[in-house]
Structure formats: C-alpha cells, structure tokens
XYZ file of C-alpha atoms in Angstrom:
659
model
C 47.085 -37.242 -65.579
C 45.153 -34.062 -66.412
C 41.408 -34.546 -66.087
C 38.433 -32.240 -66.284
C 35.411 -31.864 -64.101
C 32.725 -34.119 -65.517
C 29.790 -33.002 -63.430
C 26.612 -32.670 -65.460
C 24.587 -29.515 -65.787
C 21.677 -29.249 -63.400
C 19.608 -27.767 -66.193
C 18.408 -30.939 -67.772
C 19.007 -34.637 -68.209
C 16.699 -35.559 -65.339
C 19.072 -34.097 -62.785
C 17.843 -32.094 -59.834
C 17.629 -28.413 -60.730
C 20.095 -26.393 -58.668
C 20.099 -22.642 -58.410
C 23.309 -20.918 -59.375
C 24.883 -20.412 -55.942
C 23.969 -23.917 -54.782
C 25.580 -25.300 -57.912
C 28.892 -23.607 -57.121
C 28.759 -24.628 -53.468
C 28.082 -28.288 -54.241
C 30.921 -28.478 -56.743
C 33.410 -27.071 -54.238
C 32.272 -29.171 -51.296
C 31.441 -32.489 -52.907
C 33.248 -32.646 -56.224
C 36.484 -31.148 -54.925
C 36.724 -31.533 -51.134
C 34.477 -34.563 -50.692
C 36.172 -36.748 -53.288
C 39.773 -35.880 -52.434
C 41.394 -38.599 -50.338
C 44.061 -41.247 -50.834
C 43.002 -44.835 -51.245
C 44.434 -45.839 -47.880
C 42.019 -43.751 -45.850
C 38.317 -43.095 -45.747
C 36.675 -39.988 -47.127
C 36.345 -38.749 -43.573
C 40.139 -38.612 -43.105
C 41.421 -35.194 -42.121
C 43.212 -33.211 -44.807
C 44.763 -29.812 -45.473
C 43.317 -27.236 -47.884
C 45.743 -24.789 -49.535
C 44.534 -21.785 -51.544
C 45.768 -18.496 -52.953
C 44.217 -15.018 -52.613
C 41.774 -15.477 -55.485
C 40.590 -18.998 -54.644
C 40.112 -18.026 -50.994
C 37.577 -15.463 -52.256
C 35.936 -18.066 -54.486
C 35.550 -20.435 -51.559
C 34.420 -17.821 -49.024
C 31.684 -16.521 -51.348
C 30.155 -19.994 -51.644
C 30.903 -21.891 -48.435
C 31.162 -21.443 -44.694
C 34.064 -22.717 -42.629
C 31.726 -25.278 -41.068
C 30.919 -26.641 -44.543
C 34.630 -27.067 -45.237
C 35.392 -28.863 -41.972
C 32.412 -31.166 -42.566
C 34.296 -32.424 -45.622
C 37.271 -33.448 -43.484
C 39.419 -30.326 -43.798
C 41.217 -29.659 -40.531
C 43.516 -26.869 -41.681
C 43.268 -24.095 -44.291
C 46.554 -22.555 -45.434
C 47.833 -19.790 -47.725
C 50.108 -21.205 -50.428
C 52.612 -18.365 -50.008
C 53.001 -18.663 -46.246
C 55.534 -20.819 -44.527
C 53.806 -24.029 -43.480
C 54.471 -26.848 -41.037
C 55.204 -30.265 -42.639
C 52.339 -32.741 -42.203
C 53.654 -35.840 -44.025
C 50.882 -38.092 -42.724
C 48.040 -35.976 -44.152
C 46.641 -35.539 -47.646
C 46.486 -32.045 -49.106
C 44.107 -30.318 -51.507
C 45.438 -27.457 -53.606
C 42.749 -25.151 -54.962
C 44.823 -22.593 -56.847
C 45.058 -20.436 -59.947
C 47.256 -21.930 -62.689
C 50.010 -19.331 -62.351
C 53.758 -19.837 -62.559
C 54.210 -18.779 -58.918
C 51.618 -21.263 -57.694
C 53.095 -24.129 -59.720
C 56.556 -23.387 -58.319
C 55.203 -23.394 -54.748
C 53.303 -26.649 -55.315
C 56.387 -28.420 -56.727
C 58.485 -27.093 -53.864
C 55.995 -28.521 -51.336
C 55.745 -31.993 -52.881
C 59.194 -32.666 -54.375
C 62.307 -34.199 -52.842
C 62.697 -36.924 -50.280
C 60.575 -35.268 -47.607
C 57.433 -33.647 -49.077
C 55.263 -31.534 -46.804
C 52.236 -33.762 -47.342
C 51.359 -37.353 -48.089
C 49.232 -37.089 -51.246
C 48.314 -33.996 -53.254
C 45.001 -33.385 -55.002
C 45.406 -30.362 -57.261
C 42.453 -28.377 -58.568
C 42.946 -25.352 -60.805
C 40.413 -22.541 -60.768
C 40.754 -21.942 -64.534
C 42.386 -23.650 -67.550
C 46.039 -24.520 -67.099
C 48.608 -24.307 -69.891
C 50.310 -27.381 -71.337
C 53.685 -25.975 -70.356
C 52.718 -25.964 -66.677
C 51.413 -29.522 -66.929
C 54.664 -30.624 -68.529
C 56.617 -28.935 -65.723
C 54.675 -30.961 -63.174
C 55.036 -34.232 -65.096
C 58.754 -33.722 -65.523
C 59.356 -33.856 -61.766
C 59.562 -37.612 -61.199
C 59.503 -37.221 -57.411
C 56.220 -35.306 -57.465
C 54.273 -37.317 -60.035
C 53.609 -40.425 -57.849
C 52.396 -38.169 -55.039
C 49.592 -36.584 -57.083
C 46.144 -38.042 -56.494
C 44.306 -35.711 -58.886
C 45.143 -32.942 -61.324
C 42.006 -31.231 -62.554
C 40.539 -28.024 -63.887
C 37.567 -27.014 -61.740
C 36.771 -23.862 -63.764
C 35.581 -21.945 -60.725
C 37.025 -18.441 -60.771
C 34.003 -16.303 -60.048
C 32.512 -15.002 -56.818
C 28.812 -15.595 -56.012
C 27.316 -12.655 -54.085
C 23.677 -13.764 -54.266
C 21.701 -16.871 -55.170
C 21.465 -15.383 -58.667
C 24.460 -13.059 -58.975
C 28.242 -13.167 -59.084
C 31.161 -10.824 -59.699
C 34.492 -11.173 -61.478
C 36.115 -8.898 -58.882
C 37.238 -5.958 -61.016
C 36.615 -2.918 -58.840
C 38.585 -0.683 -61.180
C 36.885 -1.814 -64.410
C 35.380 1.624 -65.107
C 38.765 3.317 -64.806
C 40.704 0.667 -66.711
C 38.221 0.422 -69.576
C 36.431 3.766 -69.864
C 38.750 6.509 -68.686
C 40.359 8.926 -71.107
C 43.151 7.174 -73.046
C 42.226 3.895 -71.324
C 42.710 1.907 -74.522
C 46.389 2.919 -74.549
C 46.980 1.484 -71.097
C 48.349 -2.058 -70.612
C 45.598 -2.631 -68.047
C 42.933 -2.319 -70.747
C 43.618 -5.693 -72.385
C 44.478 -7.363 -69.075
C 41.168 -6.313 -67.560
C 39.164 -7.496 -70.577
C 40.973 -10.837 -70.780
C 40.720 -11.602 -67.062
C 37.059 -10.601 -67.001
C 36.277 -12.793 -70.011
C 38.229 -15.807 -68.737
C 36.529 -15.685 -65.341
C 33.153 -15.314 -66.988
C 33.953 -18.312 -69.177
C 34.594 -20.492 -66.114
C 30.949 -20.013 -65.132
C 29.769 -21.656 -68.345
C 32.422 -24.378 -68.172
C 31.504 -25.139 -64.569
C 27.758 -25.239 -65.192
C 28.078 -27.026 -68.548
C 26.252 -24.236 -70.334
C 26.996 -23.033 -73.874
C 25.426 -19.619 -74.481
C 24.118 -17.582 -77.347
C 26.456 -14.628 -76.832
C 24.722 -11.310 -77.444
C 26.356 -7.955 -76.829
C 25.553 -4.257 -77.019
C 26.655 -3.224 -80.507
C 28.955 -0.216 -81.062
C 27.065 3.078 -81.379
C 29.774 4.932 -83.348
C 32.088 3.817 -86.141
C 34.244 6.907 -86.629
C 37.375 5.765 -84.805
C 36.967 8.359 -82.061
C 37.652 7.594 -78.371
C 33.884 7.364 -77.851
C 33.662 4.785 -80.635
C 36.506 2.797 -79.084
C 34.709 2.719 -75.733
C 31.471 1.598 -77.389
C 33.395 -1.405 -78.778
C 34.149 -2.780 -75.299
C 31.111 -5.129 -75.067
C 32.047 -6.581 -78.474
C 35.686 -7.005 -77.442
C 34.654 -8.804 -74.265
C 32.270 -11.034 -76.234
C 35.021 -11.845 -78.733
C 37.516 -12.911 -76.051
C 34.828 -14.877 -74.224
C 33.880 -16.676 -77.433
C 37.468 -17.855 -77.936
C 37.480 -19.230 -74.375
C 34.189 -21.049 -74.913
C 35.433 -22.636 -78.142
C 38.283 -24.240 -76.169
C 35.851 -25.612 -73.584
C 34.100 -27.750 -76.189
C 36.738 -30.414 -75.579
C 35.592 -30.852 -71.964
C 33.708 -34.137 -71.449
C 29.929 -33.651 -71.438
C 30.244 -30.001 -72.467
C 27.348 -29.152 -74.792
C 28.122 -28.634 -78.463
C 24.979 -26.590 -79.102
C 23.585 -23.543 -77.305
C 21.826 -24.146 -73.981
C 21.279 -20.613 -72.608
C 21.373 -16.893 -73.389
C 24.081 -14.401 -72.435
C 23.645 -10.649 -72.840
C 26.749 -8.452 -72.429
C 26.041 -4.799 -71.630
C 27.893 -1.740 -70.424
C 26.674 1.018 -68.131
C 25.689 3.228 -71.048
C 22.554 1.129 -71.408
C 21.151 2.711 -68.238
C 22.943 5.516 -66.416
C 19.937 6.367 -64.273
C 19.725 3.076 -62.366
C 23.029 3.579 -60.489
C 22.127 7.046 -59.191
C 18.394 7.064 -58.512
C 17.206 6.123 -55.020
C 15.763 2.621 -54.980
C 13.079 2.118 -52.308
C 13.312 -1.565 -51.457
C 14.441 -2.751 -48.032
C 17.576 -4.277 -49.603
C 18.540 -1.109 -51.487
C 17.802 1.216 -48.570
C 20.002 -0.863 -46.273
C 22.955 -0.603 -48.649
C 22.267 3.018 -49.547
C 21.553 4.590 -46.160
C 23.266 2.390 -43.594
C 26.964 2.109 -42.887
C 27.257 -1.465 -44.125
C 30.442 -3.398 -44.757
C 29.415 -5.678 -47.601
C 26.493 -7.600 -46.134
C 27.509 -6.889 -42.529
C 25.855 -4.271 -40.356
C 26.290 -3.318 -36.713
C 22.884 -2.568 -35.211
C 22.340 -0.891 -31.846
C 19.709 -2.692 -29.774
C 17.960 -1.542 -26.576
C 19.580 -2.939 -23.444
C 17.791 -5.576 -21.392
C 15.985 -4.488 -18.238
C 16.572 -0.816 -19.032
C 20.338 -1.212 -19.383
C 22.561 0.625 -21.867
C 22.191 -0.130 -25.599
C 24.208 -3.019 -26.983
C 25.774 -3.382 -30.423
C 25.318 -6.543 -32.457
C 26.814 -7.412 -35.835
C 24.312 -8.962 -38.222
C 24.812 -10.500 -41.648
C 22.057 -9.808 -44.160
C 22.282 -12.713 -46.579
C 20.523 -15.841 -47.830
C 20.847 -17.493 -44.418
C 18.531 -14.908 -42.847
C 14.929 -15.963 -43.611
C 13.447 -12.594 -42.645
C 15.862 -10.825 -44.988
C 15.006 -13.234 -47.812
C 11.316 -12.555 -47.401
C 11.477 -8.765 -47.162
C 14.563 -7.630 -49.076
C 12.671 -6.842 -52.299
C 9.677 -5.290 -50.546
C 9.160 -1.530 -50.469
C 10.611 -0.146 -47.231
C 7.165 0.977 -46.055
C 5.718 -2.461 -46.770
C 8.669 -4.168 -45.068
C 8.149 -2.023 -41.951
C 4.457 -2.863 -41.810
C 5.019 -6.557 -42.303
C 7.718 -6.674 -39.632
C 5.354 -5.051 -37.147
C 2.549 -7.434 -38.112
C 4.816 -10.474 -37.836
C 6.078 -9.466 -34.423
C 2.554 -8.844 -33.133
C 1.179 -12.085 -34.572
C 4.067 -14.182 -33.324
C 3.820 -12.888 -29.778
C 0.055 -13.354 -29.650
C 0.290 -16.970 -30.813
C 3.342 -18.103 -28.853
C 2.715 -19.388 -25.341
C 6.101 -18.173 -24.152
C 4.944 -14.617 -24.767
C 2.145 -15.037 -22.246
C 4.171 -16.573 -19.435
C 3.292 -13.752 -17.010
C -0.456 -14.252 -17.215
C -2.514 -14.472 -14.025
C -3.252 -17.810 -12.433
C -1.189 -20.923 -11.872
C 0.162 -22.979 -14.757
C -0.103 -26.750 -14.958
C 3.025 -28.863 -15.274
C 2.128 -29.663 -18.909
C 1.726 -25.965 -19.733
C 5.059 -25.130 -18.120
C 6.734 -27.900 -20.122
C 5.346 -26.509 -23.393
C 6.529 -23.018 -22.504
C 10.047 -24.222 -21.678
C 10.201 -26.144 -24.981
C 9.022 -23.060 -26.900
C 11.436 -20.607 -25.283
C 14.571 -21.314 -27.414
C 12.673 -20.923 -30.685
C 10.735 -17.987 -29.295
C 13.850 -16.133 -28.192
C 15.638 -16.780 -31.500
C 12.677 -15.614 -33.589
C 11.972 -12.544 -31.470
C 15.657 -11.609 -31.629
C 15.678 -11.950 -35.432
C 12.511 -9.906 -35.858
C 13.727 -7.303 -33.354
C 16.938 -6.853 -35.339
C 15.004 -6.146 -38.514
C 12.528 -3.874 -36.737
C 15.471 -1.806 -35.476
C 17.108 -1.732 -38.912
C 13.882 -0.696 -40.639
C 13.334 1.943 -37.964
C 16.805 3.389 -38.559
C 16.139 3.535 -42.303
C 12.811 5.316 -41.803
C 14.534 7.872 -39.555
C 17.089 8.514 -42.306
C 14.303 8.959 -44.855
C 12.571 11.519 -42.627
C 15.726 13.380 -41.619
C 17.019 13.617 -45.180
C 13.572 14.344 -46.661
C 14.173 11.561 -49.132
C 10.507 11.204 -50.058
C 10.516 14.665 -51.635
C 13.817 13.973 -53.326
C 12.765 10.506 -54.485
C 9.475 11.812 -55.850
C 11.277 14.419 -57.957
C 13.821 11.858 -59.189
C 11.067 9.599 -60.465
C 9.015 12.486 -61.853
C 12.046 13.536 -63.884
C 12.551 10.028 -65.223
C 8.904 9.685 -66.253
C 8.595 13.180 -67.706
C 6.432 14.664 -64.942
C 8.946 17.310 -63.792
C 11.240 19.876 -65.355
C 13.842 22.541 -64.510
C 11.610 24.634 -62.255
C 10.886 21.596 -60.052
C 14.609 20.892 -59.667
C 15.294 24.547 -58.819
C 12.474 24.684 -56.255
C 13.650 21.522 -54.504
C 17.271 22.656 -54.384
C 16.142 25.917 -52.796
C 14.051 24.105 -50.191
C 16.700 21.448 -49.453
C 19.727 23.636 -48.801
C 20.939 21.241 -46.099
C 20.705 18.141 -48.312
C 23.905 16.126 -48.614
C 26.264 16.756 -51.514
C 25.731 13.191 -52.666
C 21.940 13.514 -52.870
C 22.088 16.829 -54.722
C 24.663 15.427 -57.108
C 22.551 12.347 -57.780
C 19.542 14.552 -58.553
C 21.541 16.676 -60.987
C 22.981 13.596 -62.682
C 19.448 12.370 -63.371
C 18.452 15.811 -64.620
C 21.483 15.915 -66.932
C 20.633 12.499 -68.364
C 16.952 13.320 -68.982
C 17.482 16.933 -70.117
C 21.019 17.059 -71.596
C 20.215 20.177 -73.637
C 19.339 22.064 -70.426
C 22.610 21.202 -68.759
C 25.005 23.165 -70.913
C 27.229 26.172 -70.250
C 25.773 28.788 -67.916
C 22.739 26.639 -67.102
C 24.908 23.963 -65.519
C 26.971 26.598 -63.691
C 23.859 28.212 -62.186
C 22.544 24.846 -61.016
C 25.938 24.073 -59.493
C 25.882 27.369 -57.582
C 22.302 26.858 -56.436
C 23.152 23.360 -55.178
C 26.350 24.708 -53.539
C 28.466 22.152 -55.364
C 32.094 22.595 -56.331
C 33.602 22.166 -59.808
C 35.231 19.014 -58.464
C 31.787 17.626 -57.581
C 30.487 18.431 -61.049
C 33.185 16.302 -62.677
C 31.100 13.257 -61.783
C 28.426 14.575 -64.142
C 30.800 15.653 -66.883
C 32.594 12.311 -66.818
C 29.387 10.499 -67.760
C 30.348 11.206 -71.358
C 33.000 8.492 -71.066
C 30.225 5.959 -70.555
C 28.378 7.057 -73.670
C 25.907 9.484 -72.131
C 27.385 12.950 -72.268
C 25.214 15.724 -70.831
C 26.287 17.686 -73.924
C 24.645 15.186 -76.244
C 21.255 16.158 -77.566
C 19.717 12.844 -76.724
C 20.345 10.421 -73.914
C 21.228 6.880 -74.909
C 18.270 5.612 -72.927
C 15.918 8.525 -73.482
C 12.865 8.701 -75.702
C 9.664 10.711 -75.885
C 6.125 9.628 -75.108
C 3.004 11.101 -76.623
C -0.267 11.336 -74.759
C -3.865 11.536 -75.918
C -5.634 14.805 -76.545
C -2.965 16.373 -78.727
C -1.045 17.583 -75.705
C 2.633 18.519 -75.717
C 5.112 15.652 -76.002
C 6.288 14.384 -72.660
C 10.071 14.443 -72.164
C 10.638 11.071 -70.465
C 13.634 8.788 -70.100
C 11.435 5.792 -69.376
C 7.887 4.774 -70.203
C 5.506 4.271 -67.300
C 4.809 0.581 -66.774
C 2.760 0.970 -63.621
C -0.373 -0.497 -65.191
C 1.456 -3.501 -66.607
C 2.353 -4.905 -63.204
C 0.557 -5.650 -59.979
C -0.185 -2.658 -57.815
C 2.873 -1.172 -56.177
C 3.746 1.406 -53.597
C 4.396 5.057 -54.237
C 7.984 5.738 -55.422
C 8.026 2.227 -56.858
C 7.463 3.300 -60.462
C 11.114 3.192 -61.453
C 12.507 0.089 -63.099
C 15.948 -0.492 -64.658
C 16.223 -0.754 -68.445
C 17.636 -4.238 -67.879
C 14.138 -5.475 -67.077
C 12.790 -4.416 -70.462
C 15.838 -5.723 -72.317
C 15.568 -9.172 -70.750
C 11.864 -9.373 -71.499
C 12.609 -8.561 -75.139
C 15.419 -11.117 -75.199
C 13.012 -13.726 -73.872
C 10.578 -12.883 -76.687
C 13.319 -12.883 -79.315
C 12.712 -9.182 -79.954
C 16.077 -7.585 -79.218
C 17.009 -5.372 -82.216
C 19.965 -6.991 -83.986
C 21.473 -3.645 -84.925
C 21.647 -2.708 -81.223
C 22.327 -6.144 -79.704
C 24.387 -8.323 -82.011
C 25.041 -12.052 -81.583
C 28.367 -13.865 -81.875
C 26.579 -17.112 -82.816
C 23.357 -16.125 -84.533
C 20.572 -18.611 -83.645
C 18.634 -20.269 -86.439
C 15.304 -18.679 -87.349
C 13.323 -21.638 -86.035
C 15.402 -21.885 -82.860
C 13.858 -20.167 -79.868
C 14.751 -20.262 -76.198
C 12.413 -21.957 -73.761
C 10.117 -19.338 -72.396
C 7.567 -18.835 -69.711
C 3.933 -19.531 -70.520
C 2.848 -16.648 -68.354
C 0.640 -14.179 -70.129
C 1.341 -10.490 -69.762
C -1.122 -8.410 -67.818
C -3.212 -6.025 -69.930
C -1.760 -2.563 -70.389
C -3.115 0.397 -68.560
C -1.934 3.311 -66.457
C -2.770 4.003 -62.855
C -1.577 7.018 -60.899
C 0.594 6.346 -57.871
C -1.346 6.172 -54.622
C -0.299 7.002 -51.083
C 2.377 5.078 -49.235
C -0.163 2.761 -47.627
C -2.354 2.121 -50.620
C -0.364 -0.482 -52.486
C 1.190 -3.809 -51.670
C 4.331 -5.569 -52.806
C 3.869 -7.708 -55.948
C 3.385 -11.405 -55.261
C 6.725 -12.359 -56.880
C 8.573 -10.597 -54.053
C 6.742 -12.450 -51.305
C 8.153 -15.648 -49.866
C 6.227 -18.600 -48.495
C 6.448 -17.343 -44.953
C 5.020 -18.143 -41.567
C 4.470 -16.072 -38.490
C 7.984 -16.762 -37.289
C 9.454 -14.932 -40.267
C 10.936 -17.982 -41.939
C 10.634 -18.445 -45.667
C 12.250 -20.575 -48.355
C 15.742 -19.745 -49.535
C 15.194 -18.803 -53.164
C 12.723 -16.988 -55.353
C 12.852 -20.115 -57.522
C 11.499 -22.229 -54.666
C 8.803 -19.665 -53.991
C 7.350 -19.561 -57.477
C 8.301 -22.705 -59.364
C 7.204 -25.938 -57.668
C 8.257 -28.034 -60.695
C 11.836 -27.175 -61.642
C 11.676 -29.484 -64.669
C 9.529 -26.826 -66.331
C 12.184 -24.152 -65.979
C 13.330 -22.758 -69.298
C 16.914 -22.138 -70.330
C 18.940 -19.855 -68.108
C 19.574 -16.223 -68.966
C 22.935 -14.705 -68.020
C 23.484 -10.959 -68.190
C 26.888 -9.347 -67.704
C 27.155 -5.603 -67.033
C 30.618 -4.134 -67.518
C 31.357 -1.544 -64.848
C 29.010 -2.562 -62.045
C 25.375 -3.410 -61.375
C 22.726 -2.059 -59.012
C 20.345 -3.393 -56.401
C 17.405 -2.581 -58.681
C 18.939 -4.685 -61.464
C 19.463 -7.585 -59.081
C 15.834 -7.253 -57.990
C 14.764 -7.304 -61.653
C 16.629 -10.592 -62.147
C 14.795 -12.191 -59.233
C 11.492 -10.815 -60.503
C 11.996 -12.048 -64.065
C 13.061 -15.490 -62.856
C 9.566 -15.876 -61.438
C 7.816 -14.179 -64.342
C 9.643 -15.882 -67.223
C 10.236 -19.229 -65.510
C 13.883 -18.911 -66.473
C 16.669 -18.469 -63.931
C 18.184 -15.049 -64.600
C 21.757 -14.733 -63.356
C 23.339 -11.299 -63.005
C 27.058 -11.005 -63.608
C 29.178 -7.926 -63.185
C 32.760 -6.814 -62.726
C 32.223 -5.362 -59.250
C 29.949 -6.046 -56.322
C 26.316 -4.984 -56.428
C 26.616 -2.023 -54.145
C 26.473 1.736 -53.806
C 29.434 4.033 -53.866
C 30.103 7.732 -53.918
C 31.568 9.288 -57.059
C 35.285 9.901 -56.847
C 36.223 13.266 -58.259
C 38.987 12.506 -60.707
C 39.197 14.518 -63.919
C 40.570 11.700 -66.022
C 38.272 8.861 -64.984
C 34.590 8.277 -65.666
C 32.802 8.200 -62.345
C 29.401 6.758 -61.685
C 27.642 6.281 -58.386
C 27.196 2.529 -58.103
C 24.143 3.039 -55.998
C 21.225 1.068 -54.755
C-alpha cells in the first residue's frame, strides 16, 4: 500500500530543467492534487483538500488558491476542525506523519459512514512503520484509501532559489548559554535536518555534504556551539542514507551542500545593504513580502492606500530587486517616461480629431496601459519613500562608514566623529555601526573603550547586550581576531590595513558607490565550485574522490584590479542583475531564464544551509552566482530571509537579521 514519489529529478536525464520553486509547485499541483481521483470519476471531479498547520505553510509558499482550485479542489479544510460529511466526494490528505494526524484520519474514514468517499493520503515526510501498520489494521479504512505516499515536501520556498525550515527560534535554541542542556536543542537540530532532507528526497538529489568544521576542541561551551554544523550534517546524513531505498533516488552524489552557521559572517546581517530588495525590507514597514503604499488620489483627491505584494509575480520587482536603489530609481523613471512616450493611450488628449481606427487602437491599448502605469507608479512611489528615508536618516554617511570599516579605510576616530554628528540617529543604526566596529576591531572594544562608545552613542547597557552576545556565535568582541577578519598589505611598504574583507571591486563589473560590500558566502561558494575549500575548515561527510569534480561554469574570471568607488551616478548595475525587460517593465521570471538559454548546460546544483538565518545580500549572491557559475545555487536557512531588531536578552545570542 505504501508507495513513494517516483518523479524524476529535473537536473538531468533529458527532462526539462525546472528551477527550485517551480519544482516544488509542480509536484504539489500535478503529482499530488492532479493525480488524486477515484477511478469512477474524471480528474476534473471536485475534491476536498485537508492539511495541518505545517502543510498549509508548505502549500501556501508554493501555490496560489487559484492553482489549487484549477486541480479540482473545491474545499480546503484544517484536519483538526470539525468538518461537514461529504460522502460523495474524494478527499486528499496532505499531512505530517504524526500520531495526532493519523488518529484524525482514521476517525474520518473508519466506520459505516466515513466523511468522504475515497482518501488519497500524502505525508510531508517519512512515516514510521508503526503508523502504517495502524492504518492497515483498520479493515474498514483500508478499502477506502486510493493512495498512501510519502511526498517528502516539508520545506517552505520563499524565493525561486531559497527556502526556510521555519525555525524562528533557532539562534536561541542552539546558541544561547546552556542551550545544549535544553531538550529543545536536539529537537531543533533533528527537525531542521529532517526537513532539509525532504528537499533532497523530493528533488532526487544526493549531495556531497560539507560543513563548517569545529574551531575549538577543548570541551568548552564555545566548542560545543562550534560543533552544531557537524551535528546537523550528521543527522542529515542518516536521513539521506534511508532515502536511498526510494525508487529512482540516486546512489551517487549529484550536487553540493554546504552547511554553515552565522559565525562565518557576522557582518552581513548588520550592515546596510543598498539594493532595492534589501532597502524595502530594511526601511519600509513590510509584513513579509506585503507592503501598503500610499498613492496620490485621482483628480486631486485624498491619497489612497494600496497593498502590494513584492514577489516573483511582479515583473518590475523581478527586474529591479537586485539593482542598487539609485539605479532602480533611475530605471523606473526612464521606464515610465519611455512607456508613456511610446503608448498611444498616453497621447489621447492631443490636438486634432482622431480617426475611428486610431480611437480603436487607443481603446485596445488602455487596459494594458493602465495596468502597466499602475505597476510602475507603485514602484516609483516605493522607491521615492526609500530615498526619503535615506535622506532623513543620513544613511549615505552611515553606510559609507560601515563599508569603510569593513574594508579597512576607517578607524575609531571616524566612528567617534560620526556618532557626534548623528546624535539623532536611531538606536538600531548606531547599534549596527558599533557591532561592525566590534567585529573589525575587537581589541578596541574592550572595557572602558566600549563604555565610552556606549555613552557617546547614548545607548543603554541593555542595548549593548546585542554586541556582547555575539560571542555565542563564535565572534566575541573580546577575541583578538574576528572569525572572518584578516589583514591586507598594500604596495609601498605602508602600514598594514586592518580589514575584515578584501576589496573585490576590480574583479567585477563596475558598480555603484556603497556597493563594495559582499557577503563571505559569495567567496565560499566560488571556492567550493573550484574545489578549493580548505578541508580543515570545511569538512565533508562523504569525501569525493580526487578525480571527481562538480560540473562547473566555463566562465573565465575577470582580471584582478582595484578601482576606487565613484559617485552615485557613475556606475551601473552588473549585467547579471538585469532582466530581459521591455518598456512596459516586464521581464522573465528567473535569473536562470535571463542568463542561461540552454538549461542542459547547467552544472550540478549547489545548496547552502545557514543555521540561524540568512540575509538579503546572501540571497542576492546566490542569484548572482547562479548566472556566473552556471549552477543553480539554492539558499536554505532556518528562518526567513529578513531583517529584525536585536532583542535584548542577557541569556540569548542576538543578531540583527538584517537586509
């Protein structure tokens, strides 16, 4: 009775290449909903869909309600709510394999009068043999089951190339003081690993599992925390070994997985990122990907509020989200101007009479014209609001100092001068600046020095706990060297530059000012692609053979060289971030479609999992490297890619999960 999903991976075998999110969506809609119907009716027969709290999230992150109804679902129900009997309709259960869910399912379908006609049961993750035996032992239920399958879909796509395992409290449960003595420690690790494993089972991928190796071996709490990536890799490996029995599951490695924790880069979550995407999430009052924008009223009327969703279904957002905010603003203005000048509907009030044919063309153009102008107007208003925030908060000065600190071009006196000149800056912005300073210059953030900076910034001891708690993530401001810091020497015998990151400006296409910063993830993934990750720092659960190398991009690297940052208007967004767009603002729906016309030449996928949260800059790096390496890079993390403000708790490690 128990069967597995036997869909083939889209990576090879002549199959059409599907990007990550599309893969998940198609499995839910076609493999689960589309194929679930009793033999007496057609596939278009109406049916009921029953889910629990977790699977509702899985479904909502991949599909719209319209997609679900298109597959013949007329009613969506919660398994734990009282439901009306519908004995003439088939039912689909998409549920976790928990004892409570099994009990509810048997209660629905057992006895003389079951709630539904035929049940098609799909589990989001592997189900135990005991639960299967419980189902088989109920002789009244067994004939009413049309399917009993493991879908292995217990992850939540948040982008075409990113998903979460939905562990908002991962930092607290895994990295807080005495966390390893809490029962939530093992539960969090196991759940995270099992959900991550369902990604590989679902996509028929078997990874080389690499992980950030422990930094200490002395049995201290810090050493225990540095073991977390290894522990997660170990649990994941046991899950993957079990999946080898699934039909068509590969027996040899097909992709790369890199498991990291936040200690690999503590700067990325706190520094201001200057892309349109990051600025929206950092500066605007967004609820996930929803934002309420205030638009000018028509005919001089009062302003009106409109809720917009910034996601993959918005072509303007797709085109501009990874562009520098200044570039995005310019391009929006140019697109609006060009569209209006070319569209006949924009010139309807011109002098002279119009012919019947001209009027007909204008009427036909109006719906598209109005829709496009409305979409562009929304983004013009959003970009305008962001630029106002940047001016009001003097973020350019702050952002310049943040990046100068990271690249070794600023020191204590620059921080002191800015804090004196920005007395009205928000607590969050001052705290973020000091966190960067503490990471780059840990030796200058000790004792009285830290206290004086706190007083100058008008911060409280409670605020400063966010900085002190960074030690739980492996980057204590008391340590003499940051985990991500290193020094750079310059020509001419000059003094060594104290930098936390090397300047890669000359290695890439020209960029805008304040676009120098890049997350360490970008460099790590490039080294992984080249097979150059140090084994003592990034160990492998299943060491690849010496002559075995992942498929890699044939792109050559641009010659090295350094260029100083120019003014805001002197540089353009790199070509990888540009979509194939037209004057109406519409572009294709994936960076893969923009840069890789022949998907058969795509190399093996790269998955990267960051314990404790990821950032907008790291998501941008994954999109960028997908184009550069010709390998789909999929970002995985415990919590949503977002920004958050540090919570001031003395016993928990707090990090601003920022854009």
